[in-house]
């Protein structure tokens, strides 16, 4: 098996989504797992680095990854802890989440359990604020992986993904901004970035994050598109208008598609325009991963992207 281009470290979850009329649809979620699937559907070679429980939910997550062509050989099966699960409900047009993740297998990741050689040869390591917030040991594992990836000469991608139910804002701000300073590619959402920085103007937020050290910052702003900062440029790129059914995982879809195109050596604006199209299509169905489009679907829906993608 060829070495992966992209390794995603963090927390996979099994998903139950309420689609109405008493019907629940199962799937898989967890932000970095969503990123992995989005990147794989664009043709990237992807691997996961995490822990799953020795239970049916963990087995179904592995089966899904394998069906997507995602390498799960670096994933540890924890014999005592369970795989985390979550539920999506929809009220007044908004999706709401309920989690059963405390003490999960992923939350019990430790640096000593991580096979550091697993990162060797990959172009990009991707992780998120959630990867750090679920437990102190998971946060330490994420930090060790960043150190190892930098030693190997690869790039670190980081989504701030703020979840205040997992940790207080001041703690989150310190850990997240310390990690931004160690990352090469930073992928914040606008709402999270406002809380973390205390700033409202998107341009000010991008300027602040670039000042911490990353080469690229791409901030998603929902219907308002994407604002990207790289080299000495700042560009505002629009997002296609679609009818939103379920926005679960849209930011993760953007991340995976964006990273897949950077791995292909596309320019930052080309990658962002492509990823915005992928994210737009991902909100037209229920669940975090089922609606994530393939490269072929994106090209069919947005043929104008053929030259750049």
XYZ file of C-alpha atoms in Angstrom:
309
model
C 0.000 0.000 0.000
C 1.305 3.441 -0.919
C 2.035 5.959 1.810
C -0.885 8.307 2.477
C -0.796 11.940 1.392
C -2.951 13.002 4.329
C -3.205 11.633 7.876
C -6.131 12.720 10.050
C -5.752 12.457 13.824
C -8.708 12.761 16.165
C -12.078 11.451 17.207
C -14.359 9.358 14.991
C -17.979 9.006 16.097
C -20.931 6.880 15.074
C -23.866 9.028 13.979
C -27.645 8.841 14.292
C -29.479 11.562 12.359
C -33.179 12.337 12.801
C -34.554 12.895 9.286
C -38.172 13.370 10.421
C -41.320 11.301 10.817
C -39.679 9.154 13.482
C -36.946 7.984 11.119
C -33.301 7.866 12.157
C -30.486 7.298 9.692
C -27.118 5.978 10.839
C -23.737 6.997 9.557
C -20.347 8.056 10.811
C -19.033 11.425 11.882
C -16.379 13.113 13.954
C -14.742 16.132 12.380
C -11.400 14.664 11.313
C -13.069 11.500 10.035
C -15.344 13.701 7.923
C -12.249 15.483 6.588
C -10.672 12.138 5.729
C -13.743 11.015 3.784
C -14.040 14.337 1.949
C -10.390 14.190 0.890
C -10.637 10.534 -0.151
C -13.656 11.275 -2.346
C -11.531 13.837 -4.190
C -8.884 11.207 -4.894
C -6.371 11.823 -2.094
C -4.628 8.922 -0.343
C -5.801 9.221 3.262
C -5.168 7.448 6.566
C -6.713 7.776 10.025
C -4.749 7.843 13.273
C -6.971 7.239 16.305
C -8.552 4.612 18.581
C -11.883 2.812 18.284
C -13.737 0.600 20.706
C -14.011 -3.152 20.217
C -17.715 -2.846 19.475
C -20.148 -2.846 16.522
C -19.923 0.933 16.112
C -16.133 0.796 15.802
C -16.408 -2.081 13.338
C -18.883 -0.166 11.178
C -16.634 2.908 11.184
C -13.705 0.790 10.013
C -15.887 -0.783 7.325
C -16.932 2.654 6.106
C -13.348 3.906 5.980
C -12.253 0.874 4.004
C -15.128 1.320 1.562
C -13.889 4.886 1.014
C -10.319 3.710 0.436
C -9.098 5.176 3.737
C -6.188 3.362 5.394
C -7.129 2.240 8.920
C -3.978 0.215 9.660
C -2.761 2.927 12.071
C -6.003 2.780 14.089
C -5.817 1.009 17.459
C -8.695 -1.050 18.838
C -9.140 -0.247 22.529
C -10.383 -3.326 24.384
C -11.961 -1.470 27.308
C -13.330 1.848 26.045
C -16.298 2.278 23.713
C -16.577 4.084 20.396
C -18.219 7.493 20.821
C -21.664 8.167 19.347
C -23.759 11.263 18.678
C -27.275 12.240 17.627
C -28.372 14.981 15.217
C -31.828 16.546 15.539
C -33.288 19.424 13.527
C -35.410 22.232 14.956
C -36.441 25.489 13.277
C -33.955 24.917 10.481
C -30.974 24.392 12.797
C -29.167 21.142 13.548
C -28.508 20.227 17.171
C -26.108 17.652 18.548
C -26.160 15.330 21.548
C -22.991 13.354 22.324
C -22.109 10.177 24.194
C -18.335 10.457 24.052
C -16.978 10.782 27.620
C -14.210 8.236 28.177
C -14.403 7.003 24.596
C -11.614 5.037 22.965
C -10.489 8.124 21.024
C -10.437 10.205 24.210
C -7.983 7.696 25.689
C -5.336 8.231 23.023
C -1.867 8.703 24.550
C 1.427 9.775 22.990
C 3.034 6.509 24.062
C 0.468 4.567 22.023
C 1.078 6.534 18.846
C 3.261 4.951 16.199
C 5.292 8.012 15.256
C 6.615 6.297 12.136
C 3.015 6.314 10.869
C 3.476 9.973 9.945
C 6.635 9.470 7.928
C 6.189 10.124 4.229
C 2.807 11.856 4.486
C 2.487 15.356 3.082
C -0.038 16.678 5.614
C -1.180 15.903 9.166
C -4.651 17.267 9.916
C -6.155 17.715 13.373
C -8.554 20.045 15.158
C -9.465 21.758 18.378
C -11.831 18.881 19.094
C -8.902 16.466 18.825
C -7.392 18.386 21.756
C -10.541 19.132 23.760
C -11.821 15.604 24.325
C -9.147 14.796 26.950
C -5.742 15.832 28.266
C -4.159 12.662 26.884
C -5.659 13.232 23.425
C -4.352 16.799 23.497
C -0.891 15.541 24.412
C -1.094 13.006 21.575
C -1.997 15.757 19.113
C 0.936 17.861 20.292
C 3.345 14.941 19.956
C 2.062 14.236 16.438
C 2.632 17.864 15.429
C 6.205 17.707 16.725
C 6.820 14.462 14.861
C 5.306 15.721 11.620
C 7.464 18.815 11.690
C 10.561 16.663 12.248
C 9.633 14.657 9.168
C 9.280 17.849 7.139
C 5.543 17.518 6.465
C 2.901 20.199 6.861
C 0.399 20.551 9.708
C -3.220 21.480 8.963
C -5.420 22.672 11.811
C -9.125 23.464 12.134
C -9.847 25.517 15.262
C -13.281 23.835 15.663
C -14.308 25.386 18.980
C -16.655 23.329 21.155
C -17.324 25.111 24.433
C -19.196 22.116 25.866
C -15.833 20.356 25.956
C -13.671 23.047 27.567
C -13.852 26.651 28.830
C -13.135 29.497 26.416
C -9.928 30.716 28.063
C -8.371 27.257 28.041
C -9.546 26.661 24.483
C -8.175 30.016 23.322
C -4.715 29.318 24.727
C -4.408 25.788 23.363
C -5.925 26.640 19.990
C -3.835 29.749 19.396
C -0.663 27.985 20.532
C -1.465 25.320 17.941
C -2.214 27.876 15.218
C 1.326 29.142 15.777
C 2.671 25.621 15.099
C 0.551 24.936 12.026
C 1.198 25.586 8.348
C -2.442 25.622 7.209
C -5.193 26.987 9.476
C -8.888 26.465 8.710
C -11.140 28.395 11.109
C -14.858 28.957 10.833
C -15.892 32.582 11.181
C -18.225 32.128 14.179
C -15.594 30.207 16.135
C -12.890 32.709 15.185
C -14.973 35.617 16.473
C -15.250 33.980 19.884
C -11.588 33.012 19.988
C -10.175 36.367 18.894
C -12.810 38.824 20.115
C -12.725 40.407 16.635
C -15.606 40.918 14.212
C -14.019 41.980 10.920
C -12.984 38.890 8.942
C -9.927 40.713 7.584
C -8.744 41.471 11.114
C -9.160 37.837 12.127
C -7.136 36.649 9.148
C -4.435 39.206 9.834
C -4.215 38.069 13.455
C -3.973 34.389 12.579
C -1.386 34.999 9.875
C 0.655 36.986 12.416
C 0.910 33.833 14.543
C 2.864 32.083 11.806
C 0.868 29.828 9.460
C 1.504 30.066 5.730
C -2.155 29.758 4.749
C -5.393 30.727 6.501
C -8.725 29.864 4.875
C -11.746 30.996 6.888
C -15.178 29.677 5.957
C -18.082 32.086 6.358
C -21.122 30.063 5.296
C -23.181 31.806 2.616
C -20.614 34.599 2.565
C -17.968 32.370 1.043
C -14.346 31.930 2.045
C -11.661 34.443 2.949
C -8.127 33.233 2.271
C -4.777 34.711 3.237
C -1.483 33.456 1.779
C 1.839 35.044 0.904
C 0.960 38.760 0.698
C -2.561 38.221 -0.639
C -6.051 38.215 0.828
C -8.894 37.033 -1.397
C -12.626 36.752 -0.795
C -14.064 33.842 -2.777
C -17.829 33.265 -3.106
C -19.672 30.092 -2.200
C -22.335 28.615 -4.524
C -25.912 29.201 -3.398
C -27.821 26.012 -2.594
C -30.875 24.944 -0.617
C -29.600 23.897 2.797
C -30.974 20.659 4.226
C -28.365 19.858 6.902
C -25.145 21.807 7.433
C -23.555 19.104 9.618
C -19.952 18.621 8.573
C -19.881 21.338 5.893
C -16.706 22.853 7.320
C -15.091 19.428 7.474
C -16.017 18.810 3.836
C -14.371 22.121 2.940
C -11.218 21.137 4.838
C -10.890 17.751 3.143
C -11.519 19.078 -0.354
C -9.205 22.051 0.224
C -6.355 19.867 1.475
C -6.816 17.402 -1.374
C -6.280 20.185 -3.893
C -3.283 21.638 -2.070
C -1.779 18.140 -2.117
C -2.325 18.180 -5.898
C -0.328 21.445 -5.983
C -3.284 23.635 -6.879
C -3.046 27.286 -5.854
C -4.702 28.419 -2.633
C -7.528 30.260 -4.482
C -8.123 27.281 -6.792
C -8.275 24.934 -3.815
C -10.632 27.254 -1.924
C -13.068 27.710 -4.831
C -13.190 23.950 -5.358
C -13.649 23.269 -1.630
C -16.430 25.858 -1.345
C -18.284 24.048 -4.135
C -17.811 20.713 -2.361
C -19.052 22.153 0.938
C -22.097 23.682 -0.758
C -23.125 20.318 -2.162
C -22.553 18.654 1.215
C -25.362 20.633 2.885
C -28.029 19.431 0.440
C -28.570 16.098 2.242
C -28.750 14.684 5.762
C -25.768 13.547 7.822
C -22.131 14.509 8.085
C -20.703 12.230 5.391
C -23.420 10.811 3.143
C -23.863 14.070 1.155
C -20.117 14.753 0.750
C -19.654 14.826 -3.028
C -17.074 12.996 -5.074
C -14.820 14.791 -7.522
C -16.995 13.550 -10.380
C -20.153 14.976 -8.780
C -18.521 18.347 -8.271
C -17.381 18.450 -11.893
C -20.898 17.559 -13.051
C -22.570 20.211 -10.901
C -19.940 22.891 -11.487
C -18.402 22.276 -14.935
C -16.831 25.738 -14.828
C -14.310 24.327 -12.341
C -12.900 21.798 -14.802
C -9.982 23.953 -15.839
C -8.868 24.710 -12.283
C -9.653 21.348 -10.683
